[in-house]
Tab-separated table of C-alpha atoms in Angstrom:
chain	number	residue	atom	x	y	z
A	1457	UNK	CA	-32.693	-33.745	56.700
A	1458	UNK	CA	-33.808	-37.069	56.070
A	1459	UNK	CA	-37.476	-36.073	56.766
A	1460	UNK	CA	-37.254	-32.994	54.302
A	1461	UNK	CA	-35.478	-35.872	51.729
A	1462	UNK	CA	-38.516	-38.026	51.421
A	1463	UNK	CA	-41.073	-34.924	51.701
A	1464	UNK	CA	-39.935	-33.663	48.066
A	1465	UNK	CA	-40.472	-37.036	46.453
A	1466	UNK	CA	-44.251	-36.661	47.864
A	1467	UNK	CA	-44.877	-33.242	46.965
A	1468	UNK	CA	-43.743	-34.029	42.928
A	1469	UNK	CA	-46.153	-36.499	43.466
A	1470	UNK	CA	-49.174	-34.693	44.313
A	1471	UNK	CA	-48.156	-31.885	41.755
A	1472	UNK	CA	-48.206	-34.656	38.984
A	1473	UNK	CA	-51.574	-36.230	40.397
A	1474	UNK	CA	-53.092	-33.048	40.468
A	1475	UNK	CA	-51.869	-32.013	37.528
A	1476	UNK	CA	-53.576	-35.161	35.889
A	1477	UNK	CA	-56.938	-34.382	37.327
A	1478	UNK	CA	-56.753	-30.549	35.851
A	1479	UNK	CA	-56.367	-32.103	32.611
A	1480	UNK	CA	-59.316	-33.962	32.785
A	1481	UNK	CA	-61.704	-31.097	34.235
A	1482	UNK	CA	-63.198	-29.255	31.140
A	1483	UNK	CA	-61.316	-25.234	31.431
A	1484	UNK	CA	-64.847	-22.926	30.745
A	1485	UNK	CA	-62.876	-20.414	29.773
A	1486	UNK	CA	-61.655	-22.492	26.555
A	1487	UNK	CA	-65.300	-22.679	25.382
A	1488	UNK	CA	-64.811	-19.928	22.809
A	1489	UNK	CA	-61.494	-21.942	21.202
A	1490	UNK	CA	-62.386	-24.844	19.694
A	1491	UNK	CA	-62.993	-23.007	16.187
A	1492	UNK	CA	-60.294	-20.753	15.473
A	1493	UNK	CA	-60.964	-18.700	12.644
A	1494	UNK	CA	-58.374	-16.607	12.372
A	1495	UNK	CA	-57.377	-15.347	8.735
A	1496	UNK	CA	-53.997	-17.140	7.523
A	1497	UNK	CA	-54.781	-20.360	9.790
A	1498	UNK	CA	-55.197	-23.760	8.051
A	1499	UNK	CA	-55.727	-26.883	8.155
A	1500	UNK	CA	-54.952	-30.493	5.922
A	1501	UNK	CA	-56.981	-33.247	6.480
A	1502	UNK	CA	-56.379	-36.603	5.178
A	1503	UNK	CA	-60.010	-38.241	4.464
A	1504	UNK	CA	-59.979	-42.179	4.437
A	1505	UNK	CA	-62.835	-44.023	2.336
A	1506	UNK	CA	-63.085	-47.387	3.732
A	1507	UNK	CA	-65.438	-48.387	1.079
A	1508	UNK	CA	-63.726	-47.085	-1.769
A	1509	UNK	CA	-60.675	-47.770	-0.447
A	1510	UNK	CA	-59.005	-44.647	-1.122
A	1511	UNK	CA	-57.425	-41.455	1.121
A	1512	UNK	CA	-57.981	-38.055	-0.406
A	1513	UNK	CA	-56.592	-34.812	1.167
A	1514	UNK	CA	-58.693	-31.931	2.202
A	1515	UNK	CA	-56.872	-28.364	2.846
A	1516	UNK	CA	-59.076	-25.284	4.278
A	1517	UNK	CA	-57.758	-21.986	4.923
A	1518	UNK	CA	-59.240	-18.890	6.309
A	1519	UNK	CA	-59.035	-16.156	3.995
A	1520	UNK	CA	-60.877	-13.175	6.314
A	1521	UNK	CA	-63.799	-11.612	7.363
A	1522	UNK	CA	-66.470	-11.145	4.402
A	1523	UNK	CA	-69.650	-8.985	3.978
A	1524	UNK	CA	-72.885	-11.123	3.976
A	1525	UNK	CA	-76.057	-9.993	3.827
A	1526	UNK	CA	-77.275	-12.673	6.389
A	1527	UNK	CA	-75.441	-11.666	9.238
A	1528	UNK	CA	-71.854	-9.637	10.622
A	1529	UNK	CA	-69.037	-11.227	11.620
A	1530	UNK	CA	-68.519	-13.573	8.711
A	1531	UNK	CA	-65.737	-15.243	8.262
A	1532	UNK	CA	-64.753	-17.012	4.428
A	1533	UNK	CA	-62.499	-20.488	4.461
A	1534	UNK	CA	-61.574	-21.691	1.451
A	1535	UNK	CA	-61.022	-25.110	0.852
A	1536	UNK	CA	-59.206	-27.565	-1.881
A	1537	UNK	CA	-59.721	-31.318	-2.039
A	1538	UNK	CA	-57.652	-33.070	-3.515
A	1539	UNK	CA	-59.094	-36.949	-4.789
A	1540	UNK	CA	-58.901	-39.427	-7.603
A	1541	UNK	CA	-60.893	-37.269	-10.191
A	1542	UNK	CA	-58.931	-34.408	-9.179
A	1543	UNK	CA	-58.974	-31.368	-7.528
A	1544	UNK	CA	-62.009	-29.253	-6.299
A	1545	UNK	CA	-62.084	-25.730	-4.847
A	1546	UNK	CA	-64.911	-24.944	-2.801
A	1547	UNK	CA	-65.936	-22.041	-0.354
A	1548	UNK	CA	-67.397	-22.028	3.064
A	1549	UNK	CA	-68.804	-19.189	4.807
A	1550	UNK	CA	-69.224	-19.134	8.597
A	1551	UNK	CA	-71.180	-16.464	11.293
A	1552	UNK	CA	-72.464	-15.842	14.356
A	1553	UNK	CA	-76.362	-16.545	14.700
A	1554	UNK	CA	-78.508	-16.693	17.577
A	1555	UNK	CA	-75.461	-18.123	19.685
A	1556	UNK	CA	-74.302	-20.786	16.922
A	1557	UNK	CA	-72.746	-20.880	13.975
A	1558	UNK	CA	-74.053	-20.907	10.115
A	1559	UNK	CA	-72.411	-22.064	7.535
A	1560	UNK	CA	-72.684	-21.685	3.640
A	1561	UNK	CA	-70.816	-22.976	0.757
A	1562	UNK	CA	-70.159	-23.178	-2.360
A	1563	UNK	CA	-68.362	-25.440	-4.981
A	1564	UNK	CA	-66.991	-22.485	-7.035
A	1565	UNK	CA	-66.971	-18.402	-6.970
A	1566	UNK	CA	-69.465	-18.496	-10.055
A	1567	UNK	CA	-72.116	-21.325	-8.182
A	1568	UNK	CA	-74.423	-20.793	-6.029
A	1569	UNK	CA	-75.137	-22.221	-2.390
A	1570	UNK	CA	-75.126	-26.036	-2.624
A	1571	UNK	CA	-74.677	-26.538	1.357
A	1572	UNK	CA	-76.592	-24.228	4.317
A	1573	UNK	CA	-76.917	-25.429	7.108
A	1574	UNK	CA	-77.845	-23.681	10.272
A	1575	UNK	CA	-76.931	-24.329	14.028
A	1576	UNK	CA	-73.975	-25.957	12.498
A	1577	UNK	CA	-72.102	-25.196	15.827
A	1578	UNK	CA	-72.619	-23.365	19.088
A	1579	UNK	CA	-70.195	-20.480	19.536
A	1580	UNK	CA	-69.123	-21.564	22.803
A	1581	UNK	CA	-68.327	-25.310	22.872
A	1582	UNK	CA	-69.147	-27.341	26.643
A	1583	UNK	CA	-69.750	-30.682	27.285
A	1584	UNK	CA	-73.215	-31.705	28.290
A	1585	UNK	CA	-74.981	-29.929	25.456
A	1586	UNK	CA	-77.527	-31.294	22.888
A	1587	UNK	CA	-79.151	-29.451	20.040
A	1588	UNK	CA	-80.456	-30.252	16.491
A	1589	UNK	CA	-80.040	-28.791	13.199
A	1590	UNK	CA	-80.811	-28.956	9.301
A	1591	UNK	CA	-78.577	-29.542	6.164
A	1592	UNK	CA	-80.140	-28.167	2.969
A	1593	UNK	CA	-77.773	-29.569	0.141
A	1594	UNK	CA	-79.710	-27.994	-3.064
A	1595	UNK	CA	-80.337	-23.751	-1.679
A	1596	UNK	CA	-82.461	-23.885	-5.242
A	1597	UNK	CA	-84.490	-26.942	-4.338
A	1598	UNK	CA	-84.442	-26.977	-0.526
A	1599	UNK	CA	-86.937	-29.937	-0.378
A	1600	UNK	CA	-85.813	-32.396	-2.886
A	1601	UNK	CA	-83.073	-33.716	-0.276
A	1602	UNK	CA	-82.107	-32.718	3.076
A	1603	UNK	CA	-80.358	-33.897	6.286
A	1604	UNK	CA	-81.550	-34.138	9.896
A	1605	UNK	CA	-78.839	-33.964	12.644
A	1606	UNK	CA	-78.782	-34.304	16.593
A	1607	UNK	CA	-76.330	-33.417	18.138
A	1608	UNK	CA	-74.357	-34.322	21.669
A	1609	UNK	CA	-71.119	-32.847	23.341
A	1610	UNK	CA	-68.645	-34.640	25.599
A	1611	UNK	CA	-65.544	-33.596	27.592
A	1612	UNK	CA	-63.100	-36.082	26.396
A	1613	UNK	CA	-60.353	-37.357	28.836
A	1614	UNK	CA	-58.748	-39.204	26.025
A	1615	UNK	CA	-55.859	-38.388	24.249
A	1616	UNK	CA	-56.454	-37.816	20.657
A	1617	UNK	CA	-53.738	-39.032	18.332
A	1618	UNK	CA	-53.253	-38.294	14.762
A	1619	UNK	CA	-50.521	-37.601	11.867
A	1620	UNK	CA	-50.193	-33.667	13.189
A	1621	UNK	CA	-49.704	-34.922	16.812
A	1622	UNK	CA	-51.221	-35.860	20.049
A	1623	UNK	CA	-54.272	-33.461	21.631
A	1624	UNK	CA	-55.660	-33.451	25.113
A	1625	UNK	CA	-58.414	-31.911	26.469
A	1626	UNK	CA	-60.732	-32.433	23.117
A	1627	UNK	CA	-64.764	-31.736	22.832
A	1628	UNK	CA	-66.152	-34.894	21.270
A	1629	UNK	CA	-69.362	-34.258	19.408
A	1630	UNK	CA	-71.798	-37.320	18.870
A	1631	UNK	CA	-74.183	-36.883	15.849
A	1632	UNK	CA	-76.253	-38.968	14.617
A	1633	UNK	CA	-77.641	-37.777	10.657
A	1634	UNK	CA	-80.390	-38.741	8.947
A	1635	UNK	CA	-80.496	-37.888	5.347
A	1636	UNK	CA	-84.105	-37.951	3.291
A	1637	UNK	CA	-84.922	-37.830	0.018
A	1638	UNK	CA	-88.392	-36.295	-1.342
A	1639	UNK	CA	-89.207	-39.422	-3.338
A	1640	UNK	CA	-89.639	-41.836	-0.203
A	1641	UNK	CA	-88.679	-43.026	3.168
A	1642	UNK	CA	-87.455	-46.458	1.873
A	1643	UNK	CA	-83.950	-44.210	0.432
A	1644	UNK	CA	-83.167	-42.895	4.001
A	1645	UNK	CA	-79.851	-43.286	5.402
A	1646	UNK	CA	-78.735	-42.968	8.736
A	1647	UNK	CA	-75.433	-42.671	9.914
A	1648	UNK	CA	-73.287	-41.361	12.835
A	1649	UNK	CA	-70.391	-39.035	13.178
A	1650	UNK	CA	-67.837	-38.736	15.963
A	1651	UNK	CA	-66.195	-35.598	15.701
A	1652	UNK	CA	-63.228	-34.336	18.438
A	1653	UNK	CA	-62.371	-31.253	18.689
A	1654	UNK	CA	-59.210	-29.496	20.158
A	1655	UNK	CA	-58.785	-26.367	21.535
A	1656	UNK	CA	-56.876	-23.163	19.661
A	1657	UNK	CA	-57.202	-25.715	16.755
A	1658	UNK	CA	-60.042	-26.978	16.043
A	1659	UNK	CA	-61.319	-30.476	14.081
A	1660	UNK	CA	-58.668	-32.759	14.602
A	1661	UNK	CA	-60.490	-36.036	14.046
A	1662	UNK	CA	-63.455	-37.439	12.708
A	1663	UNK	CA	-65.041	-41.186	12.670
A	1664	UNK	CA	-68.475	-42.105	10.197
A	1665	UNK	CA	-70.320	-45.059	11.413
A	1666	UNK	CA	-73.055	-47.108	10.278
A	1667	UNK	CA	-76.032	-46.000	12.876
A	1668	UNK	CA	-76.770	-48.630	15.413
A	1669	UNK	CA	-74.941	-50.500	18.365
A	1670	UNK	CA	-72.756	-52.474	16.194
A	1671	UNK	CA	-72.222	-49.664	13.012
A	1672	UNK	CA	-69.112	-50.399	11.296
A	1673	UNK	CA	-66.999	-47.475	10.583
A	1674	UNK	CA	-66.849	-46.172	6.605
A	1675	UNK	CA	-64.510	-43.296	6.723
A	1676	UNK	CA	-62.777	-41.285	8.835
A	1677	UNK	CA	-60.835	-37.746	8.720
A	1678	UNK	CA	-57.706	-37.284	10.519
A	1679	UNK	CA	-55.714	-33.849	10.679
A	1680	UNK	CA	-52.031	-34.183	8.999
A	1681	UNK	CA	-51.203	-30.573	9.640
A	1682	UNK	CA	-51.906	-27.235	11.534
A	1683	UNK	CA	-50.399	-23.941	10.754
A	1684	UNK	CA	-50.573	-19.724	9.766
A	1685	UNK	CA	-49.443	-17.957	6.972
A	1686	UNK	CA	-49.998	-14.178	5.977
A	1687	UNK	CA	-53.618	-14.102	4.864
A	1688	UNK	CA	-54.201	-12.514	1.388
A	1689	UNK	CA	-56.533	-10.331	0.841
A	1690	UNK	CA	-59.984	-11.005	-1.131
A	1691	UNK	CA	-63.142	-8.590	-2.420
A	1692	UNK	CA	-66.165	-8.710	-0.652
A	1693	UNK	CA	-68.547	-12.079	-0.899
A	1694	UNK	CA	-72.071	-11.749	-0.800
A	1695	UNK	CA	-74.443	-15.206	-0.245
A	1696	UNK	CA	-77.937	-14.812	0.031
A	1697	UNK	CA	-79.222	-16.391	3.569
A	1698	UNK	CA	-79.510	-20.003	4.149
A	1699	UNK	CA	-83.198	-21.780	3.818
A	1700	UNK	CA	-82.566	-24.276	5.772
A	1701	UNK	CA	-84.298	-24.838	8.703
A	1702	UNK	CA	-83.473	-24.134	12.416
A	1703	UNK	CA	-84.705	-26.628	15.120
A	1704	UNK	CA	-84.866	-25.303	18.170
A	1705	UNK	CA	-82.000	-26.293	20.532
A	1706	UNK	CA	-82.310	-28.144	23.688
A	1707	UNK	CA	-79.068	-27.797	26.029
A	1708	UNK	CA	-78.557	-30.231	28.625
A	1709	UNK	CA	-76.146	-28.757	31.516
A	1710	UNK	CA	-74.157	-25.499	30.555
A	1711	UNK	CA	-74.947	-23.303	27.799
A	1712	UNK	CA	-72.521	-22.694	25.075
């Protein structure tokens, strides 16, 4: 009896051990999780502004599939920010394309695209991946300013924490943006985003750095709240298709 005694003690332990390491082994069959975008989910964001000093709030929701004329599949999220000169309603447009994501937006329903950026994310998110992609932030003058991104995926071991809880087994994304204007190189910035992503949830955190060993951080977004609600419905959207550029990708390990 004794024997039996201390054998349970030692089987709870290996259970917990291993356990632990399945939590830190990337699950491939969570690849296709990490952007939910199921109608009626959304998300609040708080976004902190180190340099202004301020923390705005950021709300998306997904409203439902759309018809583009770029692609099938699409998939409108509206968002609301909410800042010291007020409050701004914009509209983002994701689908599938060549295995990633594209993404167009809009500041309101009358505008125009003022973001498009391709490859904005792969479909199926791994860690070991690198690809590139463009930001065109003008769809009416396409080379008067524009942003070039690389980007690198990680399986983070970490535990995540912010205001809407505590998230293991998170994709970290390492990108490092360079953004150019037409009139010269002497006005080009260069900074670097941390992004973590969780999975069934999506963007939970985000860090922007100063590019270099020692870049200080200047904002960061933290998630303050994750939930569904019935979806209403909406009329059709039609956005012309994105001019920005796509770089082609250059995976490192697994393919997403």
């Amino acid at each position: 009896m004794k024997g039996k005694i201390l054998f349970l003690p030692v089987l709870a332990l290996a259970a917990i051990q291993l356990s632990s390491c399945q939590r830190k082994t990337f699950d491939p069959a969570l690849a296709g999780a990490f952007f939910p975008l199921r109608p009626g989910l959304s998300w609040t964001y708080r976004i902190i502004d180190k340099g202004r000093g301020t923390a705005d709030t950021l709300t998306d929701r997904v409203l439902g599939r759309t018809r583009l004329g770029a692609g099938e599949g699409a998939n409108e999220v509206e968002s609301e920010y909410s800042g010291p000169t007020g409050i701004l309603n914009s509209s983002i447009v994701y689908f599938p394309e060549g295995g990633y994501l594209t993404r167009q937006s809009r500041i309101s329903k009358t505008a125009g695209i003022a973001l498009a950026e391709r490859a904005f994310l792969p479909q199926l998110l791994r860690p070991d991946l690198t690809w590139s992609s463009s930001l065109v932030l003008f769809d009416q003058q396409p080379d008067l300013f524009h942003v070039t991104q690389t980007h690198r995926t990680f399986f983070d071991t970490k535990t995540v924490e912010v205001p809407a809880g505590h998230f293991s087994g998170c994709i970290r994304i390492e990108t490092t943006a360079l953004y150019q204007h037409s009139s010269g190189d002497n006005l080009a910035l260069r900074l670097k985003y941390i992004d973590w992503y969780a999975p069934h949830i999506g963007l939970v955190k985000t860090l922007v750095e100063q590019s270099g060993l020692f870049g200080s951080e200047l904002a960061r977004i933290e998630l303050l709240s994750f939930g569904y609600s019935q979806p209403k419905s909406v009329p059709a959207l039609t956005i012309s298709a994105s001019s920005a550029p796509v770089q082609r990708s250059s995976n490192r390990g697994a393919v997403r």
